[in-house]
Amino acid sequence: MPTNFTPNTTSNNLDQRARLSVAELRHRWGWFVALGIALILLGTMAFLNTLVATVASVYTVGLLMLIAAAIQIAQAFSVKSWSSFFWWVLGGVIYALAGLAALINPVMASAFLTLFLAAALVASGVARIGVGFQSRPSHNWGWMVLSGLLTLLAGVVIALGWPVNSLWVLGMFLAIDLVFQGWAAIALGLALKRGVPRI
């Protein structure tokens, strides 16, 4: 039985593979920076026209729902019982109808998605506040409660402005996400440019 296999050896091998992967990415640092700049530009454009960004978000959701519907209906043909086949197909048809509705009337779909977003933020905020108070002996519980309060407040503000704000809320969230993703890509590219530890 071999005796040269130890956890430290495995850890060293994994660490070496990780360093090799990072070293390979180092040569592509410029692509990450370029991608980051492109994402920031797209995010800025979305900020300047949140209605168009909202419609683009709804179209993306609609297309994803149609893809999910096709996958679910295809999956239905792999099940063996009639009842399971029926429920899989029914779920796929519902997904397809929802996706088509989003593509046909993106303004109406944005109203439903904005309301769902508000409800999700409220629920998430309440959950974070509860977790924060439950972990009160911990020194970070206050930050958890504050985070929950801010999330809850964001959900309430969106709900109070609904349905008028449904024309721009999703677009604003998309713009913010694009800008943050862009800065993250730039930071990664510059970190790769600075170099990685030599193996």
PDB file of N, CA and C in Angstrom, residues 128-198:
ATOM      1  N   ARG A 128     -33.520  38.600   6.906  1.00  0.00           N
ATOM      2  CA  ARG A 128     -32.222  39.047   7.414  1.00  0.00           C
ATOM      3  C   ARG A 128     -32.354  39.679   8.805  1.00  0.00           C
ATOM      4  N   ILE A 129     -33.406  40.455   8.997  1.00  0.00           N
ATOM      5  CA  ILE A 129     -33.619  41.059  10.311  1.00  0.00           C
ATOM      6  C   ILE A 129     -33.805  39.972  11.363  1.00  0.00           C
ATOM      7  N   GLY A 130     -34.601  38.952  11.025  1.00  0.00           N
ATOM      8  CA  GLY A 130     -34.815  37.848  11.955  1.00  0.00           C
ATOM      9  C   GLY A 130     -33.529  37.122  12.285  1.00  0.00           C
ATOM     10  N   VAL A 131     -32.709  36.838  11.253  1.00  0.00           N
ATOM     11  CA  VAL A 131     -31.442  36.155  11.482  1.00  0.00           C
ATOM     12  C   VAL A 131     -30.518  37.026  12.330  1.00  0.00           C
ATOM     13  N   GLY A 132     -30.536  38.338  12.071  1.00  0.00           N
ATOM     14  CA  GLY A 132     -29.695  39.243  12.835  1.00  0.00           C
ATOM     15  C   GLY A 132     -30.036  39.246  14.318  1.00  0.00           C
ATOM     16  N   PHE A 133     -31.328  39.308  14.630  1.00  0.00           N
ATOM     17  CA  PHE A 133     -31.742  39.322  16.032  1.00  0.00           C
ATOM     18  C   PHE A 133     -31.490  37.972  16.702  1.00  0.00           C
ATOM     19  N   GLN A 134     -31.590  36.891  15.937  1.00  0.00           N
ATOM     20  CA  GLN A 134     -31.322  35.572  16.506  1.00  0.00           C
ATOM     21  C   GLN A 134     -29.844  35.386  16.846  1.00  0.00           C
ATOM     22  N   SER A 135     -28.961  36.079  16.129  1.00  0.00           N
ATOM     23  CA  SER A 135     -27.525  35.943  16.389  1.00  0.00           C
ATOM     24  C   SER A 135     -26.993  37.128  17.190  1.00  0.00           C
ATOM     25  N   ARG A 136     -27.828  37.697  18.073  1.00  0.00           N
ATOM     26  CA  ARG A 136     -27.460  38.890  18.827  1.00  0.00           C
ATOM     27  C   ARG A 136     -26.187  38.761  19.666  1.00  0.00           C
ATOM     28  N   PRO A 137     -25.841  37.618  20.205  1.00  0.00           N
ATOM     29  CA  PRO A 137     -24.567  37.566  20.936  1.00  0.00           C
ATOM     30  C   PRO A 137     -23.355  37.860  20.050  1.00  0.00           C
ATOM     31  N   SER A 138     -23.496  37.591  18.744  1.00  0.00           N
ATOM     32  CA  SER A 138     -22.389  37.848  17.828  1.00  0.00           C
ATOM     33  C   SER A 138     -22.183  39.352  17.676  1.00  0.00           C
ATOM     34  N   HIS A 139     -20.926  39.757  17.451  1.00  0.00           N
ATOM     35  CA  HIS A 139     -20.635  41.187  17.350  1.00  0.00           C
ATOM     36  C   HIS A 139     -21.063  41.777  16.011  1.00  0.00           C
ATOM     37  N   ASN A 140     -21.439  40.946  15.033  1.00  0.00           N
ATOM     38  CA  ASN A 140     -21.857  41.450  13.716  1.00  0.00           C
ATOM     39  C   ASN A 140     -23.371  41.456  13.536  1.00  0.00           C
ATOM     40  N   TRP A 141     -24.120  41.179  14.582  1.00  0.00           N
ATOM     41  CA  TRP A 141     -25.571  41.060  14.405  1.00  0.00           C
ATOM     42  C   TRP A 141     -26.188  42.387  13.973  1.00  0.00           C
ATOM     43  N   GLY A 142     -25.647  43.494  14.426  1.00  0.00           N
ATOM     44  CA  GLY A 142     -26.193  44.807  14.067  1.00  0.00           C
ATOM     45  C   GLY A 142     -26.108  45.092  12.580  1.00  0.00           C
ATOM     46  N   TRP A 143     -24.992  44.688  11.965  1.00  0.00           N
ATOM     47  CA  TRP A 143     -24.842  44.885  10.525  1.00  0.00           C
ATOM     48  C   TRP A 143     -25.848  44.050   9.741  1.00  0.00           C
ATOM     49  N   MET A 144     -26.119  42.847  10.227  1.00  0.00           N
ATOM     50  CA  MET A 144     -27.113  41.997   9.581  1.00  0.00           C
ATOM     51  C   MET A 144     -28.501  42.639   9.652  1.00  0.00           C
ATOM     52  N   VAL A 145     -28.848  43.175  10.835  1.00  0.00           N
ATOM     53  CA  VAL A 145     -30.143  43.835  10.998  1.00  0.00           C
ATOM     54  C   VAL A 145     -30.223  45.071  10.108  1.00  0.00           C
ATOM     55  N   LEU A 146     -29.135  45.862  10.062  1.00  0.00           N
ATOM     56  CA  LEU A 146     -29.126  47.056   9.215  1.00  0.00           C
ATOM     57  C   LEU A 146     -29.286  46.687   7.749  1.00  0.00           C
ATOM     58  N   SER A 147     -28.594  45.628   7.321  1.00  0.00           N
ATOM     59  CA  SER A 147     -28.730  45.167   5.942  1.00  0.00           C
ATOM     60  C   SER A 147     -30.165  44.754   5.644  1.00  0.00           C
ATOM     61  N   GLY A 148     -30.787  44.038   6.590  1.00  0.00           N
ATOM     62  CA  GLY A 148     -32.178  43.634   6.413  1.00  0.00           C
ATOM     63  C   GLY A 148     -33.118  44.820   6.343  1.00  0.00           C
ATOM     64  N   LEU A 149     -32.879  45.834   7.194  1.00  0.00           N
ATOM     65  CA  LEU A 149     -33.723  47.030   7.187  1.00  0.00           C
ATOM     66  C   LEU A 149     -33.630  47.770   5.854  1.00  0.00           C
ATOM     67  N   LEU A 150     -32.404  47.884   5.321  1.00  0.00           N
ATOM     68  CA  LEU A 150     -32.233  48.560   4.028  1.00  0.00           C
ATOM     69  C   LEU A 150     -32.911  47.787   2.900  1.00  0.00           C
ATOM     70  N   THR A 151     -32.778  46.462   2.925  1.00  0.00           N
ATOM     71  CA  THR A 151     -33.437  45.635   1.909  1.00  0.00           C
ATOM     72  C   THR A 151     -34.947  45.741   2.020  1.00  0.00           C
ATOM     73  N   LEU A 152     -35.447  45.692   3.248  1.00  0.00           N
ATOM     74  CA  LEU A 152     -36.886  45.838   3.472  1.00  0.00           C
ATOM     75  C   LEU A 152     -37.378  47.199   3.002  1.00  0.00           C
ATOM     76  N   LEU A 153     -36.621  48.254   3.310  1.00  0.00           N
ATOM     77  CA  LEU A 153     -37.002  49.603   2.890  1.00  0.00           C
ATOM     78  C   LEU A 153     -37.043  49.716   1.372  1.00  0.00           C
ATOM     79  N   ALA A 154     -36.046  49.117   0.695  1.00  0.00           N
ATOM     80  CA  ALA A 154     -36.024  49.147  -0.767  1.00  0.00           C
ATOM     81  C   ALA A 154     -37.268  48.466  -1.336  1.00  0.00           C
ATOM     82  N   GLY A 155     -37.639  47.318  -0.768  1.00  0.00           N
ATOM     83  CA  GLY A 155     -38.836  46.624  -1.236  1.00  0.00           C
ATOM     84  C   GLY A 155     -40.095  47.435  -1.009  1.00  0.00           C
ATOM     85  N   VAL A 156     -40.198  48.092   0.157  1.00  0.00           N
ATOM     86  CA  VAL A 156     -41.383  48.902   0.459  1.00  0.00           C
ATOM     87  C   VAL A 156     -41.472  50.100  -0.479  1.00  0.00           C
ATOM     88  N   VAL A 157     -40.338  50.760  -0.730  1.00  0.00           N
ATOM     89  CA  VAL A 157     -40.325  51.913  -1.630  1.00  0.00           C
ATOM     90  C   VAL A 157     -40.765  51.507  -3.034  1.00  0.00           C
ATOM     91  N   ILE A 158     -40.250  50.371  -3.518  1.00  0.00           N
ATOM     92  CA  ILE A 158     -40.656  49.901  -4.851  1.00  0.00           C
ATOM     93  C   ILE A 158     -42.139  49.562  -4.870  1.00  0.00           C
ATOM     94  N   ALA A 159     -42.626  48.914  -3.808  1.00  0.00           N
ATOM     95  CA  ALA A 159     -44.046  48.546  -3.756  1.00  0.00           C
ATOM     96  C   ALA A 159     -44.930  49.781  -3.722  1.00  0.00           C
ATOM     97  N   LEU A 160     -44.523  50.824  -2.990  1.00  0.00           N
ATOM     98  CA  LEU A 160     -45.333  52.046  -2.903  1.00  0.00           C
ATOM     99  C   LEU A 160     -45.387  52.786  -4.238  1.00  0.00           C
ATOM    100  N   GLY A 161     -44.327  52.664  -5.029  1.00  0.00           N
ATOM    101  CA  GLY A 161     -44.311  53.341  -6.328  1.00  0.00           C
ATOM    102  C   GLY A 161     -44.879  52.526  -7.462  1.00  0.00           C
ATOM    103  N   TRP A 162     -45.305  51.305  -7.163  1.00  0.00           N
ATOM    104  CA  TRP A 162     -45.845  50.421  -8.203  1.00  0.00           C
ATOM    105  C   TRP A 162     -47.256  50.861  -8.571  1.00  0.00           C
ATOM    106  N   PRO A 163     -47.707  50.779  -9.828  1.00  0.00           N
ATOM    107  CA  PRO A 163     -47.019  50.207 -10.999  1.00  0.00           C
ATOM    108  C   PRO A 163     -46.260  51.227 -11.840  1.00  0.00           C
ATOM    109  N   VAL A 164     -46.298  52.519 -11.441  1.00  0.00           N
ATOM    110  CA  VAL A 164     -45.649  53.537 -12.268  1.00  0.00           C
ATOM    111  C   VAL A 164     -44.151  53.274 -12.401  1.00  0.00           C
ATOM    112  N   ASN A 165     -43.511  52.883 -11.288  1.00  0.00           N
ATOM    113  CA  ASN A 165     -42.060  52.682 -11.333  1.00  0.00           C
ATOM    114  C   ASN A 165     -41.641  51.431 -12.081  1.00  0.00           C
ATOM    115  N   SER A 166     -42.602  50.614 -12.498  1.00  0.00           N
ATOM    116  CA  SER A 166     -42.246  49.387 -13.222  1.00  0.00           C
ATOM    117  C   SER A 166     -41.622  49.685 -14.580  1.00  0.00           C
ATOM    118  N   LEU A 167     -41.741  50.927 -15.044  1.00  0.00           N
ATOM    119  CA  LEU A 167     -41.151  51.298 -16.327  1.00  0.00           C
ATOM    120  C   LEU A 167     -39.648  51.549 -16.220  1.00  0.00           C
ATOM    121  N   TRP A 168     -39.130  51.722 -14.997  1.00  0.00           N
ATOM    122  CA  TRP A 168     -37.706  52.029 -14.874  1.00  0.00           C
ATOM    123  C   TRP A 168     -36.955  51.221 -13.812  1.00  0.00           C
ATOM    124  N   VAL A 169     -37.658  50.580 -12.875  1.00  0.00           N
ATOM    125  CA  VAL A 169     -36.964  49.892 -11.782  1.00  0.00           C
ATOM    126  C   VAL A 169     -36.089  48.760 -12.296  1.00  0.00           C
ATOM    127  N   LEU A 170     -36.629  47.903 -13.152  1.00  0.00           N
ATOM    128  CA  LEU A 170     -35.848  46.773 -13.657  1.00  0.00           C
ATOM    129  C   LEU A 170     -34.647  47.260 -14.461  1.00  0.00           C
ATOM    130  N   GLY A 171     -34.855  48.316 -15.243  1.00  0.00           N
ATOM    131  CA  GLY A 171     -33.753  48.883 -16.012  1.00  0.00           C
ATOM    132  C   GLY A 171     -32.659  49.437 -15.118  1.00  0.00           C
ATOM    133  N   MET A 172     -33.070  50.070 -14.013  1.00  0.00           N
ATOM    134  CA  MET A 172     -32.087  50.612 -13.083  1.00  0.00           C
ATOM    135  C   MET A 172     -31.270  49.494 -12.438  1.00  0.00           C
ATOM    136  N   PHE A 173     -31.960  48.413 -12.041  1.00  0.00           N
ATOM    137  CA  PHE A 173     -31.247  47.278 -11.452  1.00  0.00           C
ATOM    138  C   PHE A 173     -30.293  46.662 -12.467  1.00  0.00           C
ATOM    139  N   LEU A 174     -30.720  46.572 -13.720  1.00  0.00           N
ATOM    140  CA  LEU A 174     -29.840  46.043 -14.763  1.00  0.00           C
ATOM    141  C   LEU A 174     -28.624  46.936 -14.941  1.00  0.00           C
ATOM    142  N   ALA A 175     -28.839  48.262 -14.944  1.00  0.00           N
ATOM    143  CA  ALA A 175     -27.737  49.196 -15.112  1.00  0.00           C
ATOM    144  C   ALA A 175     -26.734  49.071 -13.970  1.00  0.00           C
ATOM    145  N   ILE A 176     -27.236  49.002 -12.742  1.00  0.00           N
ATOM    146  CA  ILE A 176     -26.354  48.867 -11.580  1.00  0.00           C
ATOM    147  C   ILE A 176     -25.554  47.578 -11.668  1.00  0.00           C
ATOM    148  N   ASP A 177     -26.223  46.488 -12.041  1.00  0.00           N
ATOM    149  CA  ASP A 177     -25.538  45.195 -12.143  1.00  0.00           C
ATOM    150  C   ASP A 177     -24.452  45.237 -13.210  1.00  0.00           C
ATOM    151  N   LEU A 178     -24.735  45.842 -14.360  1.00  0.00           N
ATOM    152  CA  LEU A 178     -23.744  45.918 -15.434  1.00  0.00           C
ATOM    153  C   LEU A 178     -22.520  46.715 -14.999  1.00  0.00           C
ATOM    154  N   VAL A 179     -22.740  47.840 -14.302  1.00  0.00           N
ATOM    155  CA  VAL A 179     -21.624  48.675 -13.857  1.00  0.00           C
ATOM    156  C   VAL A 179     -20.765  47.925 -12.844  1.00  0.00           C
ATOM    157  N   PHE A 180     -21.413  47.261 -11.872  1.00  0.00           N
ATOM    158  CA  PHE A 180     -20.647  46.524 -10.868  1.00  0.00           C
ATOM    159  C   PHE A 180     -19.881  45.365 -11.494  1.00  0.00           C
ATOM    160  N   GLN A 181     -20.539  44.655 -12.427  1.00  0.00           N
ATOM    161  CA  GLN A 181     -19.845  43.557 -13.114  1.00  0.00           C
ATOM    162  C   GLN A 181     -18.664  44.086 -13.919  1.00  0.00           C
ATOM    163  N   GLY A 182     -18.848  45.258 -14.518  1.00  0.00           N
ATOM    164  CA  GLY A 182     -17.769  45.857 -15.290  1.00  0.00           C
ATOM    165  C   GLY A 182     -16.568  46.203 -14.430  1.00  0.00           C
ATOM    166  N   TRP A 183     -16.808  46.842 -13.281  1.00  0.00           N
ATOM    167  CA  TRP A 183     -15.701  47.179 -12.391  1.00  0.00           C
ATOM    168  C   TRP A 183     -15.017  45.922 -11.860  1.00  0.00           C
ATOM    169  N   ALA A 184     -15.805  44.884 -11.591  1.00  0.00           N
ATOM    170  CA  ALA A 184     -15.218  43.631 -11.113  1.00  0.00           C
ATOM    171  C   ALA A 184     -14.310  43.025 -12.184  1.00  0.00           C
ATOM    172  N   ALA A 185     -14.739  43.063 -13.446  1.00  0.00           N
ATOM    173  CA  ALA A 185     -13.922  42.514 -14.529  1.00  0.00           C
ATOM    174  C   ALA A 185     -12.636  43.320 -14.706  1.00  0.00           C
ATOM    175  N   ILE A 186     -12.733  44.649 -14.598  1.00  0.00           N
ATOM    176  CA  ILE A 186     -11.538  45.494 -14.711  1.00  0.00           C
ATOM    177  C   ILE A 186     -10.575  45.205 -13.573  1.00  0.00           C
ATOM    178  N   ALA A 187     -11.106  45.100 -12.352  1.00  0.00           N
ATOM    179  CA  ALA A 187     -10.251  44.815 -11.196  1.00  0.00           C
ATOM    180  C   ALA A 187      -9.537  43.475 -11.368  1.00  0.00           C
ATOM    181  N   LEU A 188     -10.258  42.473 -11.883  1.00  0.00           N
ATOM    182  CA  LEU A 188      -9.633  41.165 -12.110  1.00  0.00           C
ATOM    183  C   LEU A 188      -8.543  41.260 -13.168  1.00  0.00           C
ATOM    184  N   GLY A 189      -8.830  41.973 -14.258  1.00  0.00           N
ATOM    185  CA  GLY A 189      -7.835  42.124 -15.315  1.00  0.00           C
ATOM    186  C   GLY A 189      -6.580  42.820 -14.844  1.00  0.00           C
ATOM    187  N   LEU A 190      -6.737  43.898 -14.065  1.00  0.00           N
ATOM    188  CA  LEU A 190      -5.571  44.622 -13.560  1.00  0.00           C
ATOM    189  C   LEU A 190      -4.789  43.779 -12.552  1.00  0.00           C
ATOM    190  N   ALA A 191      -5.518  42.979 -11.753  1.00  0.00           N
ATOM    191  CA  ALA A 191      -4.836  42.096 -10.809  1.00  0.00           C
ATOM    192  C   ALA A 191      -4.018  41.054 -11.557  1.00  0.00           C
ATOM    193  N   LEU A 192      -4.557  40.532 -12.655  1.00  0.00           N
ATOM    194  CA  LEU A 192      -3.805  39.572 -13.460  1.00  0.00           C
ATOM    195  C   LEU A 192      -2.604  40.226 -14.110  1.00  0.00           C
ATOM    196  N   LYS A 193      -2.745  41.489 -14.510  1.00  0.00           N
ATOM    197  CA  LYS A 193      -1.626  42.191 -15.141  1.00  0.00           C
ATOM    198  C   LYS A 193      -0.472  42.378 -14.164  1.00  0.00           C
ATOM    199  N   ARG A 194      -0.808  42.676 -12.904  1.00  0.00           N
ATOM    200  CA  ARG A 194       0.235  42.884 -11.898  1.00  0.00           C
ATOM    201  C   ARG A 194       1.044  41.618 -11.662  1.00  0.00           C
ATOM    202  N   GLY A 195       0.447  40.479 -12.014  1.00  0.00           N
ATOM    203  CA  GLY A 195       1.194  39.244 -11.928  1.00  0.00           C
ATOM    204  C   GLY A 195       0.678  38.340 -10.841  1.00  0.00           C
ATOM    205  N   VAL A 196       1.093  37.102 -10.929  1.00  0.00           N
ATOM    206  CA  VAL A 196       0.728  36.078  -9.954  1.00  0.00           C
ATOM    207  C   VAL A 196       2.000  35.535  -9.350  1.00  0.00           C
ATOM    208  N   PRO A 197       1.906  34.934  -8.176  1.00  0.00           N
ATOM    209  CA  PRO A 197       3.099  34.352  -7.567  1.00  0.00           C
ATOM    210  C   PRO A 197       3.737  33.306  -8.468  1.00  0.00           C
ATOM    211  N   ARG A 198       5.051  33.343  -8.576  1.00  0.00           N
ATOM    212  CA  ARG A 198       5.732  32.358  -9.425  1.00  0.00           C
ATOM    213  C   ARG A 198       5.663  30.971  -8.790  1.00  0.00           C
TER     214      ARG A 198
END
